[in-house]
Amino acid sequence: MPKNPAASVIPARTASPRLLWLLGPALVAGVAYLDPGNVASNMTAGAQYGYLLVWVVVAGNVMAWLIQYLSAKLGVVTGQSLPEVLGQRLRHPWARRAYWLQAELVAMATDLAEVIGGAVALNLLFGVPLLWGGLITGAVSMVLLAVQNRRGARPFEFVIIGLMFVITIGFMAGLFLAPPDPGGVVSGLMPRFEDTGSVLLAASILGATIMPHAIYAHSSLARDRFGATSAETTEEAARIETSRIRRLLTATRWDVTIAMVIAGSVNLGILLLAAANLAGVAGTDSLEGAHAALAAGLGPVVATFFAVGLLASGLASTSVGAYAGAEIMHGLLHVRIPLLARRLVTLIPALVILGIGVDPTLALVLSQVVLSFGIPFALIPLVALTAQRRTLGAWVNRVWTTVAGVAASVLLIALNGALLWLVLTGA
């Protein structure tokens, strides 16, 4: 298995660290589930359809647990990221380039949502013009990425996890002052749609919940922390390596569970906050309108918490998104370009949209729809690779795990197909 000498790893022959110290990669990847695109999609869904799409958030989070665990398992066992494995399996150069192109477009759609969200938050908090807010968000993401490059995986995780707690407090504070209707929440667990708009938002929520770049990033984060292995081939070394991987996978299940509980609770909380307090209120189909409605209905403190959460969301998620984009390019094209140059290129679409005055919330929601169409290209290879014994050896998926992964893939592809048909036919 390939080694990553720069990675912060657990040496095979040292005593096993405590489980708590092994947590972190999933929490970093989980920030992708709390990006401004999630906020826009869930806020819009709650404001326009009340509790109707609660089931989408719950179902998306359940599927996300399985998907993120499989991604991390691939990185732990093989010592490679998903893009690296695909870069080896896709032998034809044009196949690799075509796959990279769609993955890169998805990563840029992700960056679009995150930079715009950070810009909107800076505008709400400090009156910073949107274009300058986008530049500031991009610049701060560079600082956070420098932490990862120079200090390693663990300090980067601490910074991102800290921002995750700020996000959680910012978006959940309003629920304590204005809790949702329990009956409405229960009714929202029944799977159903109302019209084309509800299908569009469902796809947007899933695109924001099960994000392709989070699948790519999680395998990379797990590789950076745990992927290096001993080169020894003795029986004793094999026994130690087996024990190491078993412990890491146990820690990974806990890591993913904690991350998904946090992310799922926050996403659901955003939708419920909007359903309970913004339904039918004019102008709440935008982040700025939602902020104003929260200030009018629940007070300026709650609105400020919301804006702070949005800012932390944009800063943290754009850093993880840039990390994922760099890994996608390296794994598939075997090319690394200076991080600053890459960051500037991926900032361009967001800055153009901010500069020409496109509605930020609409851009956020549509970016999540783009992400939902990128899901199958990440998810299907992930499920296929982790079901192959030649890839994972003794750690290959159990039958029920593969069945669940296939079912999730079919469901997501079917929803995207229905969305496309409804939009094109105007049904």
XYZ file of C-alpha atoms in Angstrom, residues 96-412:
317
model
C -9.563 10.348 -16.192
C -9.856 13.845 -17.622
C -13.611 13.521 -18.200
C -14.128 12.248 -14.669
C -11.921 15.017 -13.291
C -13.875 17.640 -15.234
C -17.234 16.701 -13.715
C -15.674 16.393 -10.257
C -13.998 19.774 -10.674
C -17.275 21.401 -11.739
C -18.947 19.954 -8.649
C -16.113 21.269 -6.480
C -16.493 24.721 -8.042
C -20.252 24.628 -7.396
C -19.414 23.828 -3.791
C -16.994 26.724 -3.601
C -19.619 28.982 -5.144
C -22.045 28.265 -2.313
C -19.472 28.628 0.420
C -17.912 31.883 -0.744
C -21.299 33.473 -1.413
C -22.516 32.406 2.018
C -19.493 33.940 3.702
C -19.954 37.145 1.709
C -23.631 37.399 2.686
C -22.741 36.848 6.349
C -20.109 39.596 6.298
C -22.629 41.897 4.663
C -25.248 41.137 7.325
C -22.839 41.541 10.217
C -20.642 44.435 9.106
C -22.179 45.865 5.942
C -19.243 44.654 3.815
C -20.106 44.772 0.082
C -20.733 41.290 -1.283
C -17.798 41.322 -3.700
C -15.346 42.320 -0.976
C -16.948 39.778 1.350
C -16.251 37.065 -1.202
C -12.610 38.121 -1.421
C -12.267 38.149 2.369
C -13.836 34.695 2.649
C -11.419 33.331 0.059
C -8.446 34.939 1.795
C -9.375 33.517 5.201
C -9.770 30.062 3.665
C -6.169 30.362 2.458
C -5.032 31.022 6.011
C -6.890 27.944 7.268
C -5.397 25.813 4.499
C -1.936 27.087 5.427
C -2.515 25.624 8.881
C -3.157 22.227 7.282
C -0.122 22.469 4.996
C 2.368 23.616 7.616
C 1.047 22.161 10.863
C -0.480 18.909 9.653
C -3.894 17.315 9.882
C -4.508 17.575 13.620
C -4.266 21.396 14.090
C -6.411 21.869 10.982
C -9.009 19.556 12.510
C -9.035 21.547 15.756
C -9.671 24.793 13.884
C -12.466 23.337 11.753
C -14.107 21.566 14.707
C -14.058 24.854 16.624
C -15.851 26.537 13.744
C -18.328 23.660 13.687
C -19.347 24.419 17.271
C -19.796 28.089 16.384
C -22.010 27.012 13.472
C -24.081 24.756 15.729
C -24.696 27.458 18.331
C -25.416 30.092 15.701
C -28.071 28.106 13.858
C -29.681 26.329 16.816
C -30.067 29.285 19.196
C -33.395 30.410 17.744
C -35.049 27.028 18.369
C -34.834 27.525 22.118
C -36.851 30.740 21.888
C -39.321 29.521 19.261
C -39.552 25.716 19.253
C -41.325 23.962 16.361
C -44.722 22.288 16.510
C -44.186 18.604 17.480
C -47.170 17.513 15.402
C -45.805 19.301 12.369
C -42.414 17.647 12.812
C -44.008 14.189 13.012
C -46.133 14.843 9.932
C -43.032 15.920 8.051
C -41.534 12.460 8.486
C -44.033 11.056 5.951
C -42.295 10.920 2.524
C -44.210 13.015 -0.004
C -43.922 15.961 -2.382
C -46.300 18.795 -3.130
C -45.180 20.193 -6.487
C -42.171 20.651 -8.746
C -40.735 23.239 -6.374
C -40.727 20.768 -3.495
C -38.892 18.206 -5.659
C -36.351 20.875 -6.619
C -35.765 21.712 -2.975
C -35.551 18.020 -2.035
C -32.799 17.549 -4.617
C -31.145 20.709 -3.339
C -31.261 19.452 0.261
C -29.775 16.100 -0.740
C -27.130 17.822 -2.830
C -26.216 19.889 0.208
C -26.409 16.930 2.597
C -24.639 14.226 0.580
C -21.947 16.310 -1.037
C -19.633 14.736 -3.613
C -16.608 16.707 -2.486
C -17.157 15.478 1.095
C -16.886 11.907 -0.212
C -13.586 12.704 -1.916
C -12.292 14.735 1.029
C -13.102 12.216 3.759
C -11.037 9.467 2.158
C -8.154 11.957 1.878
C -8.489 13.129 5.475
C -8.535 9.533 6.735
C -5.490 8.738 4.612
C -3.603 11.745 5.956
C -4.276 10.728 9.539
C -4.145 6.944 9.391
C -3.186 5.689 5.941
C 0.536 5.006 6.321
C 1.351 1.375 7.055
C 4.338 -0.698 7.971
C 6.378 -2.065 5.071
C 7.160 -5.229 7.011
C 5.601 -8.449 5.755
C 6.226 -10.720 8.735
C 3.388 -12.531 10.425
C 3.772 -10.355 13.524
C 3.638 -7.162 11.441
C 0.511 -8.411 9.673
C -1.127 -9.137 13.025
C -0.296 -5.654 14.335
C -1.562 -4.036 11.130
C -4.846 -5.965 11.318
C -5.312 -4.863 14.915
C -4.498 -1.260 13.956
C -7.031 -1.140 11.131
C -9.734 -2.754 13.261
C -9.257 -0.098 15.941
C -9.206 2.703 13.409
C -12.434 1.514 11.798
C -14.107 1.354 15.207
C -12.983 4.914 15.881
C -14.155 5.917 12.408
C -17.682 4.633 13.073
C -17.827 6.740 16.229
C -16.318 9.705 14.405
C -18.866 9.523 11.585
C -21.748 9.002 14.006
C -20.840 12.079 16.059
C -20.313 14.186 12.938
C -23.603 13.129 11.350
C -25.583 13.647 14.561
C -24.243 17.197 14.786
C -24.712 17.952 11.090
C -28.146 16.325 10.925
C -29.374 18.138 14.022
C -28.217 21.506 12.730
C -29.700 20.968 9.256
C -32.989 19.838 10.726
C -32.891 22.729 13.165
C -32.506 25.247 10.333
C -35.523 23.826 8.497
C -37.615 23.702 11.685
C -36.639 27.248 12.624
C -37.853 28.466 9.251
C -40.991 26.302 9.312
C -41.976 27.509 12.779
C -41.149 31.190 12.371
C -40.780 32.139 8.716
C -43.570 30.236 6.935
C -45.630 32.685 4.929
C -43.449 35.651 5.871
C -42.647 37.783 2.839
C -39.041 37.870 1.704
C -37.854 34.793 3.574
C -36.826 33.058 0.364
C -33.453 34.787 0.716
C -30.808 34.680 3.435
C -31.044 38.431 3.876
C -34.836 38.220 4.178
C -34.625 35.339 6.632
C -32.141 37.298 8.734
C -34.456 40.319 8.747
C -37.491 38.167 9.617
C -35.594 36.509 12.480
C -34.598 39.939 13.791
C -38.199 41.155 13.617
C -39.754 38.021 15.072
C -37.189 36.720 17.557
C -34.972 39.723 18.178
C -31.586 40.991 16.981
C -29.604 38.575 19.181
C -31.017 35.498 17.423
C -30.480 37.171 14.043
C -26.870 37.941 14.965
C -26.301 34.341 16.070
C -27.677 33.239 12.704
C -25.314 35.540 10.790
C -22.306 34.447 12.869
C -23.198 30.811 12.198
C -23.448 31.576 8.490
C -20.033 33.243 8.507
C -18.376 30.336 10.345
C -20.100 27.984 7.914
C -18.682 29.766 4.885
C -15.153 30.013 6.274
C -14.909 26.401 7.427
C -16.599 24.746 4.477
C -14.713 26.672 1.805
C -11.440 25.500 3.370
C -12.549 21.865 3.255
C -13.854 22.372 -0.278
C -10.519 23.750 -1.470
C -8.749 20.797 0.170
C -11.066 18.397 -1.671
C -10.569 20.147 -5.004
C -6.798 19.908 -4.718
C -7.051 16.208 -3.894
C -9.365 15.577 -6.857
C -6.855 17.138 -9.261
C -3.858 15.361 -7.753
C -5.530 11.952 -7.610
C -7.012 11.966 -11.101
C -4.555 14.049 -13.117
C -1.436 13.475 -10.983
C -0.933 17.236 -11.023
C -0.433 19.639 -8.160
C -0.609 23.371 -8.759
C 0.206 26.068 -6.182
C -2.628 26.309 -3.706
C -2.856 30.093 -4.078
C -3.278 29.804 -7.847
C -5.943 27.140 -7.453
C -7.758 29.144 -4.799
C -7.847 32.206 -7.049
C -9.194 30.226 -10.011
C -11.990 28.590 -8.017
C -12.942 31.972 -6.546
C -13.661 33.471 -9.955
C -17.210 32.067 -10.523
C -18.385 33.186 -7.085
C -16.876 36.643 -7.482
C -18.443 37.036 -10.924
C -21.885 36.140 -9.555
C -21.438 38.537 -6.642
C -20.164 41.246 -8.941
C -23.017 41.122 -11.483
C -25.688 41.096 -8.805
C -27.235 37.614 -9.135
C -29.487 36.829 -6.173
C -27.147 35.061 -3.704
C -29.779 32.719 -2.252
C -30.928 31.572 -5.693
C -27.309 30.900 -6.652
C -26.856 28.908 -3.446
C -29.929 26.728 -4.015
C -29.076 26.058 -7.664
C -25.498 25.195 -6.734
C -26.847 22.481 -4.457
C -28.857 21.040 -7.343
C -25.622 20.851 -9.353
C -24.071 18.996 -6.438
C -26.932 16.494 -6.370
C -26.175 15.555 -9.981
C -22.539 14.953 -9.056
C -23.445 12.498 -6.302
C -23.713 9.352 -8.493
C -20.240 9.937 -9.989
C -18.724 9.824 -6.494
C -21.097 7.387 -4.828
C -21.252 4.571 -7.390
C -17.445 4.147 -7.634
C -17.188 4.344 -3.833
C -19.712 1.545 -3.300
C -18.184 -0.539 -6.089
C -14.610 -0.188 -4.825
C -15.432 -0.948 -1.197
C -17.341 -4.058 -2.347
C -14.251 -5.416 -4.117
C -12.019 -7.794 -2.226
C -9.034 -6.855 -4.391
C -9.391 -3.281 -3.102
C -10.098 -3.791 0.601
C -9.096 -7.408 1.156
C -10.456 -8.703 4.451
C -12.163 -5.361 5.072
C -14.443 -5.631 2.049
C -18.078 -4.565 2.593
C -20.518 -7.041 3.975
C -23.387 -7.907 1.676
C -25.933 -5.789 3.550
C -23.595 -2.790 3.446
C -23.261 -3.045 -0.317
C -27.023 -3.492 -0.683
C -27.624 -0.365 1.388
C -25.091 1.567 -0.686
C -26.714 0.442 -3.925
C -30.163 1.358 -2.592
C -28.956 4.845 -1.650
C -27.415 5.287 -5.093
C -30.602 4.199 -6.864
C -32.741 6.498 -4.717
C -30.549 9.523 -5.340
